[in-house]
Each structure stands twice: as C-alpha cells, then as structure tokens.
Coordinates of C-alpha atoms and ligand atoms in Angstrom, one line a residue:
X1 CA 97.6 100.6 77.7
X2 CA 96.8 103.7 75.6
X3 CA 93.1 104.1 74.3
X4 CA 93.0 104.0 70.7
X5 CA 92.3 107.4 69.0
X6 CA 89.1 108.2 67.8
X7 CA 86.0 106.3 70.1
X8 CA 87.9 105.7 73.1
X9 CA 86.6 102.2 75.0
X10 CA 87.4 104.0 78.2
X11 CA 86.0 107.5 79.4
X12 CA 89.2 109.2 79.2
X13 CA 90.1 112.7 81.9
X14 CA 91.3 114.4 78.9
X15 CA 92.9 117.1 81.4
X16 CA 95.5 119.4 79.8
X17 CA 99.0 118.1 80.1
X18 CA 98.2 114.5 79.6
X19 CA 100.7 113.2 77.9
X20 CA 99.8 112.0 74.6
X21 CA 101.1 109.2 73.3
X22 CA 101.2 107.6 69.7
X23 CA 97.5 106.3 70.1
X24 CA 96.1 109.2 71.9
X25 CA 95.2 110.2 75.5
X26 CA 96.5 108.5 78.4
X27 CA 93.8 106.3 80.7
X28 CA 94.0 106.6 84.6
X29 CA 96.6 104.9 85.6
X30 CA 95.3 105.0 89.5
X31 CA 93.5 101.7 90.8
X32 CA 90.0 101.6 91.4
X33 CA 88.7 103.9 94.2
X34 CA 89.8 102.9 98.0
X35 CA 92.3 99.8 96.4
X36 CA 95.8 99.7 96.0
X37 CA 98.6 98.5 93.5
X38 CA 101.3 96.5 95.1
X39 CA 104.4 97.5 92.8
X40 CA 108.2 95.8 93.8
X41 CA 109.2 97.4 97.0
X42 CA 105.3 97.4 98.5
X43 CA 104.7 93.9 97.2
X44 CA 108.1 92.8 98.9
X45 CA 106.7 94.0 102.5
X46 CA 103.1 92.6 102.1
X47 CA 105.1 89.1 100.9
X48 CA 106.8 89.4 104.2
X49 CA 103.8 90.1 106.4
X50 CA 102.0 87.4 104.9
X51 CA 105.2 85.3 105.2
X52 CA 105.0 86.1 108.9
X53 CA 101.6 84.9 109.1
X54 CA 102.1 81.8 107.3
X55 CA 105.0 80.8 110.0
X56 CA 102.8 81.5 112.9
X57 CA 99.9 79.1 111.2
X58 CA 102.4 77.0 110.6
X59 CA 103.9 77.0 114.1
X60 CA 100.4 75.9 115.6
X61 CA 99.1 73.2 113.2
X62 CA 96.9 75.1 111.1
X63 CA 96.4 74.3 107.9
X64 CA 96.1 76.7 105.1
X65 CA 92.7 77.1 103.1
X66 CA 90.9 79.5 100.7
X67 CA 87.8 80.1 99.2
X68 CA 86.3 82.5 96.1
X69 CA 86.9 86.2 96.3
X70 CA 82.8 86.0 94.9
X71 CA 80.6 84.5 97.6
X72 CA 76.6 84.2 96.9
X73 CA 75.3 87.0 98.9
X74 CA 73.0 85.2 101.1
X75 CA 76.4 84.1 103.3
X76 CA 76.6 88.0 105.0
X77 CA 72.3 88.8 104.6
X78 CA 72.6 88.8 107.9
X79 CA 69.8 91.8 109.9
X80 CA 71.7 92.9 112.9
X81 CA 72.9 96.7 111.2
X82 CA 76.2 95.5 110.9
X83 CA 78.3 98.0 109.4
X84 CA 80.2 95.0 107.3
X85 CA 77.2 94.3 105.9
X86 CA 75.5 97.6 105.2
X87 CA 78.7 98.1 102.8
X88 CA 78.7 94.8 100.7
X89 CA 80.4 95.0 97.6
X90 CA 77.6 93.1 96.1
X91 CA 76.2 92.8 92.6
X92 CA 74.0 90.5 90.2
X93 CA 76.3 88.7 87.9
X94 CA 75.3 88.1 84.3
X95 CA 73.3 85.0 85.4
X96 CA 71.1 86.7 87.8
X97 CA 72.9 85.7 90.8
X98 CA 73.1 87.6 93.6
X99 CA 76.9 88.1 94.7
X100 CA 79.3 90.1 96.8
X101 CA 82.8 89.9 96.6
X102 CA 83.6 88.9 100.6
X103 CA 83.5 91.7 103.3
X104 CA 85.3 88.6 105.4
X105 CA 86.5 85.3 105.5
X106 CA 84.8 84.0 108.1
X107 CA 81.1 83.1 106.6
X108 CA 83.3 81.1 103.5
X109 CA 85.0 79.0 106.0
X110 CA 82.0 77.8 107.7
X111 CA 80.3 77.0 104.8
X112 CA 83.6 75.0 103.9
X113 CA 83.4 73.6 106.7
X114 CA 79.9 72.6 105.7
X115 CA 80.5 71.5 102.6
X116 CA 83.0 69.2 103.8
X117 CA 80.7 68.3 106.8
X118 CA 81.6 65.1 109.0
X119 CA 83.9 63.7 106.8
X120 CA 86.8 66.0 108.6
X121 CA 88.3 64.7 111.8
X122 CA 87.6 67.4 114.2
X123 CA 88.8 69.6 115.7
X124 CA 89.9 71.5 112.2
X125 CA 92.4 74.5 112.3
X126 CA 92.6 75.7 109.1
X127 CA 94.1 79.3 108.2
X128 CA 94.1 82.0 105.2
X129 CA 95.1 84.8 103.8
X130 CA 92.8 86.6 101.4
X131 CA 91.9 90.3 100.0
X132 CA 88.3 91.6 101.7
X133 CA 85.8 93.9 100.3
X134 CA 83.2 97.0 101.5
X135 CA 82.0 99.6 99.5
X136 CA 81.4 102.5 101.4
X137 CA 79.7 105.4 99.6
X138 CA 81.2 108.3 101.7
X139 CA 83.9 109.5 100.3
X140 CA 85.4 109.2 103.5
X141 CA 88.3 108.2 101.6
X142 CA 88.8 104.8 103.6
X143 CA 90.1 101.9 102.0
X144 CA 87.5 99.1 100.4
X145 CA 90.1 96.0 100.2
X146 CA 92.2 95.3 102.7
X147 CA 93.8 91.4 103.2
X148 CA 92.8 89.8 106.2
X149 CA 95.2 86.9 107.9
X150 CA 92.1 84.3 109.7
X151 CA 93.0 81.4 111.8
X152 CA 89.7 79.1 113.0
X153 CA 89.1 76.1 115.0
X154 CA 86.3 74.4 114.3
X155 CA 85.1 71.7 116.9
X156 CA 86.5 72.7 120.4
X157 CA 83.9 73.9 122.9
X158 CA 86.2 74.8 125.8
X159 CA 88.1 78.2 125.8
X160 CA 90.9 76.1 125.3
X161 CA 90.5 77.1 121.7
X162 CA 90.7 80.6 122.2
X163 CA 93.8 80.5 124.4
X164 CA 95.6 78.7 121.3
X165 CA 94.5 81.6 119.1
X166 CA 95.8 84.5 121.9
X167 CA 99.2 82.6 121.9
X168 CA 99.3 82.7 118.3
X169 CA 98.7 86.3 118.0
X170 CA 101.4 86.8 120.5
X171 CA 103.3 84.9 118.6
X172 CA 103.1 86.9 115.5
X173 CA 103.5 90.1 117.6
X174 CA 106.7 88.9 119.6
X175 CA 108.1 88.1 116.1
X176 CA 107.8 91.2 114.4
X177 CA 109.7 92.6 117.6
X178 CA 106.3 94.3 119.2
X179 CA 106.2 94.0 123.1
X180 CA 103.7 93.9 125.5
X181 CA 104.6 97.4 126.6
X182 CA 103.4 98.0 123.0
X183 CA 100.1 96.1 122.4
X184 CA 97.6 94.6 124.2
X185 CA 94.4 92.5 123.9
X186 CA 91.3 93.1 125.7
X187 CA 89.4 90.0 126.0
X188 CA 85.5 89.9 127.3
X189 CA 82.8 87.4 126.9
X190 CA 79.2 88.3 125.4
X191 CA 77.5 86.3 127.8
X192 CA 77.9 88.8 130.1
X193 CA 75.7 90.9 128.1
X194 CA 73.6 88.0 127.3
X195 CA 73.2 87.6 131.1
X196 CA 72.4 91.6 131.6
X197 CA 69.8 90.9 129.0
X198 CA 68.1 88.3 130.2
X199 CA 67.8 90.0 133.6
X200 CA 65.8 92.4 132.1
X201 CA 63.7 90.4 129.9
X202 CA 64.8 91.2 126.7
X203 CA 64.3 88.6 123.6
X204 CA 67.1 86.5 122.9
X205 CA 66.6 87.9 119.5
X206 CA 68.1 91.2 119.6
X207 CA 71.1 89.8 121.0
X208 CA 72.9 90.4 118.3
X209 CA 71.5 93.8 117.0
X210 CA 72.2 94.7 120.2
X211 CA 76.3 93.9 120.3
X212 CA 76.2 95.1 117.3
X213 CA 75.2 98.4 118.6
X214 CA 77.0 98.6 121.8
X215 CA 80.3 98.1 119.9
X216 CA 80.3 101.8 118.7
X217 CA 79.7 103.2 122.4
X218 CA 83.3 104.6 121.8
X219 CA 82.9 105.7 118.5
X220 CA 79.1 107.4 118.4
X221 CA 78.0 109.3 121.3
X222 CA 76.1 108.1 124.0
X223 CA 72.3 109.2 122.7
X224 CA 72.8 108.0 119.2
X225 CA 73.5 104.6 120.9
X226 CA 70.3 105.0 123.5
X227 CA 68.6 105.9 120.1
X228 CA 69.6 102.7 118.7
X229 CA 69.0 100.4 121.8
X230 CA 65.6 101.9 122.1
X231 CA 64.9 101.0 118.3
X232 CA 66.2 97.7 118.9
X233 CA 63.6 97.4 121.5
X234 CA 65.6 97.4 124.7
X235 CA 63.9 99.5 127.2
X236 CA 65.2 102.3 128.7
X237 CA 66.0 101.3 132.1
X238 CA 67.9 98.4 130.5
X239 CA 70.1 100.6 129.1
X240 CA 72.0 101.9 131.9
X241 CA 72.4 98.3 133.5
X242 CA 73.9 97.4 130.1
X243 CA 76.2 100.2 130.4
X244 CA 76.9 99.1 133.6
X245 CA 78.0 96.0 132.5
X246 CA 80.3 96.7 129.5
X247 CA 82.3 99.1 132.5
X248 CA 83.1 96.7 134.9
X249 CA 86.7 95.9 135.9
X250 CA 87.2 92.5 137.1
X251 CA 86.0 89.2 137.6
X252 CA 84.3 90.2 141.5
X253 CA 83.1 93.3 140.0
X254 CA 81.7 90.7 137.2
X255 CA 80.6 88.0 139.8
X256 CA 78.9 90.8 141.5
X257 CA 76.7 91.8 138.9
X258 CA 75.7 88.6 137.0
X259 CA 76.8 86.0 139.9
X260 CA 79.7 83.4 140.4
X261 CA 78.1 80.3 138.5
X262 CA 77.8 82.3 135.3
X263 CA 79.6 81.1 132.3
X264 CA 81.2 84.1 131.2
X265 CA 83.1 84.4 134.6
X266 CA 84.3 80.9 134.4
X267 CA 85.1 80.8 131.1
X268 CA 86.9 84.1 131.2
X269 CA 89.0 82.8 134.4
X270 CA 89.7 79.6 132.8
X271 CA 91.0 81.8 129.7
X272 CA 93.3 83.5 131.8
X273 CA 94.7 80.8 133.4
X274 CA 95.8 78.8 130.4
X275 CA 97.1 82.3 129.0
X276 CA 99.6 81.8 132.5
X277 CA 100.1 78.7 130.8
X278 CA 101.1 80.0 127.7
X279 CA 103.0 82.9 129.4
X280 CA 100.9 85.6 127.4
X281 CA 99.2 86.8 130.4
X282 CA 101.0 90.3 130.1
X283 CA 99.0 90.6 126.9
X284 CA 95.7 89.9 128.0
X285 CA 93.6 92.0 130.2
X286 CA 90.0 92.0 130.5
X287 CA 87.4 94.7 129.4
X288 CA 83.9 94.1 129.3
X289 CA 83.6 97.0 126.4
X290 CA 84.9 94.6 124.2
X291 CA 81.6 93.1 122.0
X292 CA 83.3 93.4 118.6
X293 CA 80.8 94.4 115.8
X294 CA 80.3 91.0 114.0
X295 CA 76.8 89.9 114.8
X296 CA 77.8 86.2 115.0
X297 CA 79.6 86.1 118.3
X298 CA 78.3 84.2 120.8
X299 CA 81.3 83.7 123.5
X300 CA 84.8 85.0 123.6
X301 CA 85.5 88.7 122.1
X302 CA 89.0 90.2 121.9
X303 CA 90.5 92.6 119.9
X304 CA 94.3 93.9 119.8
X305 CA 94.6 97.2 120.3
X306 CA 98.0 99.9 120.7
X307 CA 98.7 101.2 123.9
X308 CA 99.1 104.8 122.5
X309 CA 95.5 103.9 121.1
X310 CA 96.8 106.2 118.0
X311 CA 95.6 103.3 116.1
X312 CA 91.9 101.3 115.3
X313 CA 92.2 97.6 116.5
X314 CA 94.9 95.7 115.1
X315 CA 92.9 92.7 114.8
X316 CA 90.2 90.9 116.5
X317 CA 87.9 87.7 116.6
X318 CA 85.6 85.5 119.2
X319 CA 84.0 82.2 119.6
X320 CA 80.9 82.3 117.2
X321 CA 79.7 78.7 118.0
X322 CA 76.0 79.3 116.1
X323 CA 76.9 80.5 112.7
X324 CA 77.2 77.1 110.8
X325 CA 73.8 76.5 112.7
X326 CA 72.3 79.5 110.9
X327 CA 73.7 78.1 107.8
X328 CA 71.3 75.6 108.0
X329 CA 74.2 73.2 109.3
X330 CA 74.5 71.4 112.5
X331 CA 75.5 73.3 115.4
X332 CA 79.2 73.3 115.9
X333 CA 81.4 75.1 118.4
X334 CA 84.0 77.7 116.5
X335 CA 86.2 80.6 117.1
X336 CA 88.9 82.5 115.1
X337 CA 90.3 86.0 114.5
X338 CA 90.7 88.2 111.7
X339 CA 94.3 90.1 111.2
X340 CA 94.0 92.8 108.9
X341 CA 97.1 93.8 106.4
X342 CA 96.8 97.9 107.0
X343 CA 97.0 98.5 110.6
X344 CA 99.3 96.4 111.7
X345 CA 102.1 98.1 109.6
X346 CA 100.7 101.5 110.5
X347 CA 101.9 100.5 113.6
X348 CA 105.5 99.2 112.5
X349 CA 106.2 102.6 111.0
X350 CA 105.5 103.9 114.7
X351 CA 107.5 101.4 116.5
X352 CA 110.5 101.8 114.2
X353 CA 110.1 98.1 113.3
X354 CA 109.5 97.8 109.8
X355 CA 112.1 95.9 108.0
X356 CA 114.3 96.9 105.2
X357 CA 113.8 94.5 102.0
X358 CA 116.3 95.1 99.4
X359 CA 115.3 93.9 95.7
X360 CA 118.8 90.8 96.0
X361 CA 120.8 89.4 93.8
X362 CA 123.5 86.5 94.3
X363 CA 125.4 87.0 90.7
X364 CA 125.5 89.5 88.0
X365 CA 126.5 88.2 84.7
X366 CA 127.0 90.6 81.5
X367 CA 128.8 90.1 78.4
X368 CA 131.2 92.6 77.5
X369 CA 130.4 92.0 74.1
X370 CA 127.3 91.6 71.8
X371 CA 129.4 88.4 70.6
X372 CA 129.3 86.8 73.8
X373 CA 126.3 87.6 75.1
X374 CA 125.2 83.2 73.8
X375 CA 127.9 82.3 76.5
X376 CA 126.7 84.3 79.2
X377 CA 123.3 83.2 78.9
X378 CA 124.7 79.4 80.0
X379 CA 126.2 80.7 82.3
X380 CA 123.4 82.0 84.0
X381 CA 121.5 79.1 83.7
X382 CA 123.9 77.3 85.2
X383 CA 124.2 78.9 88.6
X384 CA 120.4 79.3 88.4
X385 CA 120.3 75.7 88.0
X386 CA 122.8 75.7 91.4
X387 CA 119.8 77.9 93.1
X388 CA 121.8 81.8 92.6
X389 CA 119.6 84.3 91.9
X390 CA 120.7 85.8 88.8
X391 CA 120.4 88.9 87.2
X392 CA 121.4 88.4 83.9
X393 CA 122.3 91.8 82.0
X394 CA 119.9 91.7 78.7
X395 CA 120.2 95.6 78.2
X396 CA 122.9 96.6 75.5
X397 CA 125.4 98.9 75.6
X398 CA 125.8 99.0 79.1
X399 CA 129.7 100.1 80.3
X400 CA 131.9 98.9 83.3
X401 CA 130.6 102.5 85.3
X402 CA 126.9 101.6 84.8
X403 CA 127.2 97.6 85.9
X404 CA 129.1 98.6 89.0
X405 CA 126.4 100.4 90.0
X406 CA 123.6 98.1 89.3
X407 CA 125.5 95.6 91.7
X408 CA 125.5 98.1 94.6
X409 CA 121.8 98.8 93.7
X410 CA 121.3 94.9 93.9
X411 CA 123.5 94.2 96.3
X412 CA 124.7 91.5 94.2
X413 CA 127.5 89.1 96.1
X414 CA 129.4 88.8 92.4
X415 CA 129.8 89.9 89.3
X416 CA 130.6 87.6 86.4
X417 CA 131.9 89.2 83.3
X418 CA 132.5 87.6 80.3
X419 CA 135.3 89.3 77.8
X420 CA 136.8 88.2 74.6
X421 CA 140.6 88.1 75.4
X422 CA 139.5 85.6 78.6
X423 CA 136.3 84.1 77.1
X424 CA 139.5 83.0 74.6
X425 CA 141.1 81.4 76.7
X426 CA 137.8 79.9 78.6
X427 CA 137.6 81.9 81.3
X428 CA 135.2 84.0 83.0
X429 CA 136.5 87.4 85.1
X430 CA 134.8 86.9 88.9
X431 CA 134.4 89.9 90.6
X432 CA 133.7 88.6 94.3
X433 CA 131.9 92.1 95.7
X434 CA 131.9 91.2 99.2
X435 CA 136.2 90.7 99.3
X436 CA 136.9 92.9 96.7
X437 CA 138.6 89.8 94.8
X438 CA 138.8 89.2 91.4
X439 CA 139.4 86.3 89.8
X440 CA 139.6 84.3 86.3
X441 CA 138.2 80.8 86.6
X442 CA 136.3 78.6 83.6
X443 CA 133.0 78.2 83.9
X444 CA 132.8 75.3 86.0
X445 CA 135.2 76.6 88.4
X446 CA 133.1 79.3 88.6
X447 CA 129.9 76.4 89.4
X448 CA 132.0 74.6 91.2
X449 CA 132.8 77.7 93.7
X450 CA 129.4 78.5 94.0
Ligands
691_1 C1 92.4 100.0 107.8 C2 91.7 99.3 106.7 O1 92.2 99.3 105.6 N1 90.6 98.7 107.0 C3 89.8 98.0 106.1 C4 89.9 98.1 104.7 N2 89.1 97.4 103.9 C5 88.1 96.6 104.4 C6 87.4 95.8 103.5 C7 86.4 95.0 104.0 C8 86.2 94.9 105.4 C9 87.0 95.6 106.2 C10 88.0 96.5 105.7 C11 88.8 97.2 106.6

C-alpha cells in the first residue's frame, strides 16, 4: 500500500534509502509492536500445530467453540495483581464501552457457558483455538498475541476431569514425538495453601491475591514476595509456614503438614491413580510450587514444563470451580488448560522435531503456447474437480528449463503440458515426475488415470 504523495494518511519513517515508489514513501511494512505476520511457510506450521490440537480435542469428545476477540472488560476486572490483568489490551470503543481484546479464553467460555445456562446437558467439553492479548508497556520486547489451544469441562466435580485433560496433553505431546524423558507436568492442589492459610487465620479473601503472589517465588526474589504477602495482609510468621508448604515433596510429607483427611491429599492421590489408569503417570509428578498465576483457581494446578527447564511453561491450567459463580451465575464445578502457540515450538526446534512442510502440488499444467492456454485451463479444472491440487501456470513466457524447476520446487507428482503438434491430435504430454515417464494420453485418459 504506498501513501499517496503530498498529506500522507499514515506518519511515514521517511528514513533515507526508502524506496520510493510511484506514489511516494513506503509505510512500515512490520506488524504492530509484539505481533506477528504468518506469511506461507510460518502459516503452514501454525496450520499444523493447530491441526494437532484439533485431533487431540477431537480424540476426547470435545467440541470446538469460540467467542469475540473483543470481550467487555468487566470479564478480567478481576483485583488479585494478576499480571494478565495489569496488561489488558483494553480500550473504550466509539460507544463508550469499556473493552479489552482477551488476555485469555477462559473468562469467554464461562460466560458462554452462562449464556447458554441449563439448557446444555452437562458435563460440556468444549475446546478452541484463538489469538490472546496483553499490552505490556516495557519494551521488554515480549510478544502481545500469542494463540492459545483451551480444552474445559464444565460440570464434573471429581478429579476425574482433570485426569482427562493430563491424558490429553499427553496425548498432544506423544504425537508431536516429545517423550516423557523430555517434558513433564507438575501437578499440585491450592487447597493446600488454602489449608496453610486457614491455619493461620488468614481471610478467605486474599486467597487469591495471595496465589497470585506466591506464583512468582521463582521468578522475584524472596523479599519482594515477603513484601507482597505482607501487603496482602498475611502476617509474617505465616509466611515461612506458607513457604513451607509450596516445598514439600510428597503426599506424607503433605499429610504431615495439613493432615490425611484433607481434600488436597485425597484429591491429588486419586489424581494419580487414574493417571496409572491412563498410563501417563511418568508425566505427572507432584510439586506443591505449582499455584499458577490465574487468580481463579480453586483446586487442581499443573503446568508443563521442559526438563532442561531452558523454556517458561509450555502450558498450564487447574480446576477453577467458582468463576461462573463470580459471574453472577450459579456455582458450577470447571477445569481446563491453556496451550500456548510460542513455546511449544521453541521447544520443537530443540528437540529436533519440527516437521518439514513443503508448499505441494499433485499436477502442473502449462501451455506451451499462448493459443492454448483456453485448453489448459479445462484441464485443470478437471482434475481439480477429481480433488489434484493444481498449479496451473498463469505466468507467460515461461520455457521448458524454468517449469522443470518449479515442479522440483513444488514437488509436484506430474506435469501436464499441452503443445500444438499433440494438442492436434488431442493429446496432452504427461510427464509422471516420480517414474520419470512420459506419456501422451487425451484428456480423459489423463482424468481417467488420475
Ligand atoms: C511466549 C509468548 O509468546 N507468550 C505470550 C504472548 N502473548 C500473550 C498474550 C496474552 C497473554 C499471554 C501471552 C503470552
């Protein structure tokens, strides 16, 4: 798109050396700040991710949803200090409504789910894919989309929900060709926190502020986050029994400190035990460091994570069983994960295990001749109409040297010419690619062999 000359609509970088075309100064051509273009060869890896992720939803029953990119911004208002929520992309539209474009998909499907209220036959598993938004004003050059992969079910109380969602993640995982002995996932419960809390006194209240800040113990050091506990009104000697807690190491440890009838240590066995079920259990290993920074768990945490730990969590998700109650709606059990599009194939590139997607063709047809270039546009219609993938040659003066080479750049299975002395006598010259054949057949024994 070139700015017209004179009073440019755009504020143009006129830097020296942009190249100046007919109607003046070239605009940026970069996306906006922290996004990203997907052009052929990137789109074709995403379309295969996501295609990944459909087929694991797909495998488990879920069905696919999706909701507006634009959400009103009352769904994420929420006062824990989440980071998510400190960097809403959020504006006033031209109506005077206050909007954000989603920071995740999580708060649309429960108000879905809302919307839609009784009149679903429970339990719901619903999936999507869609892009996610956070504007973060240091330039810490992050990204501020990213798509996130969500699978949900809505209306199962028992940790039987969660252990569906585990095996599908290992699912995805053993697909793409990632092992055990690469990834695992730490799962936790917050009601072991809730428990530590409760023992010393602490409102129910700050629950959630209070997750929210022990989920950067590994990422802010250790006075910042007293700091933080202290202004979220958990006294001091709390603190080091809550530390306490997030470090334990197994279930006794666990019994120990917050006793054997407490939920999170029956729910957390129970967990593991279907995961035997499922045979994932060499995935799974408990941490009680793992709160996740989402203010709206209540239950289950996990989060995947690489065994080098080179990378930031591959994705992660929880039980979060009183959200649609703070939407006003009834209280309903739910859990889900989010799977985010950017880490995951950071850590394909380190496995070796990203896959190589060639831009394919089945047939290449081009007319030797301007004349006949009518004739070899049916025929290209007719083996699209037979499902080939066709690329038709629409540039002119292409030679014999230059097709050839398009072929091996497509990797195209044939290549159908069409010259006057055959075209004469009907027939079409088939170069089969593969066999190094050539052969003259009419058109329809060219259809016919296809
Ligand atoms: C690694 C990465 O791109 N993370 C990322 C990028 N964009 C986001 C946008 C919204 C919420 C979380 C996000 C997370």
């Amino acid at each position: 798109i070139r700015a017209m000359s004179g009073s440019p609509a755009v504020s143009l970088k006129e830097k020296e050396g942009t190249p100046k075309g007919s109607m003046g100064s070239l605009i940026s051509t970069d996306p906006p700040k922290g996004t990203r273009d997907f052009p052929p060869e990137d789109m074709r890896l995403r379309t295969w991710l996501f295609n990944n992720f459909r087929e694991v939803s797909r495998l488990f029953s879920f069905e696919e949803v999706d909701f507006p990119l634009v959400e009103s911004e009352e769904l994420y208002t929420r006062k824990a200090g989440e980071e998510i929520v400190g960097q809403l992309y959020n504006f006033e539209d031209k109506g005077g409504r206050k909007v954000a474009l989603r920071p995740e998909l999580t708060p649309s499907l429960a108000r879905l789910v809302l919307q839609k209220g009784r009149a679903q036959s429970y339990p719901l598993k619903w999936f999507a894919i869609g892009q996610c938004w956070r504007y973060e004003r240091m330039t810490r050059g992050r990204r501020r989309e990213h798509y996130q992969w969500n699978m949900d079910i809505i209306g199962v109380p028992g940790v039987e929900a969660e252990a569906e969602l585990l095996s599908a993640i290992v699912t995805f995982f053993t697909k793409l060709g990632i092992t055990s002995n690469d990834v695992g996932i730490k799962v936790s419960n917050r009601k072991v926190l809730q428990a530590v809390l409760e023992k010393f006194n602490i409102p129910v209240d700050s629950f959630p502020a209070v997750c929210v800040i022990v989920d950067k113990l590994e990422k802010l050091p250790r006075e910042e986050i007293e700091g933080e506990l202290d202004k979220a009104g958990v006294p001091s000697n709390a603190v080091e029994g809550i530390l306490k807690a997030l470090s334990l190491k197994s279930f006794d440890d666990l019994e120990a400190l917050i006793g054997a009838q407490s939920g999170a240590v029956a729910e957390l066995k129970q967990l593991f035990a279907l995961a035997e079920g499922y045979g994932i259990q060499d995935w799974l290993h408990f941490d009680a460091s793992v709160v996740r920074g989402l203010a709206y768990y209540t239950g289950t945490v996990f989060e995947g994570f690489d065994k080098d730990k080179k990378l930031r969590a591959i994705c992660g998700g929880g039980r979060y069983d009183r959200l649609l109650s703070t939407y006003g709606g009834q209280d309903t059990p739910a859990c889900g994960f989010g799977f985010g599009d950017a880490v995951i194939v950071e850590l394909l590139k380190e496995k070796k295990l990203l896959p190589v997607l060639p831009h394919v063709v089945d047939d290449v047809v081009m007319a030797l001749e301007d004349s006949l270039r009518v004739p070899a546009a049916g025929v290209a219609a007719r083996l699209r109409s037979k499902g080939r993938v066709v690329e038709l040659v629409i540039e002119k003066g292409k030679k014999m040297k230059w097709v050839f080479k398009h072929c091996d750049t497509l990797k195209a299975k044939r290549l159908v010419l069409l010259g006057s002395t055959e075209w004469d006598q009907g027939k079409v010259n088939v170069k089969d690619l593969d066999a190094r054949e050539q052969t003259l057949k009419t058109v329809d024994e060219l259809i016919e062999s296809t």
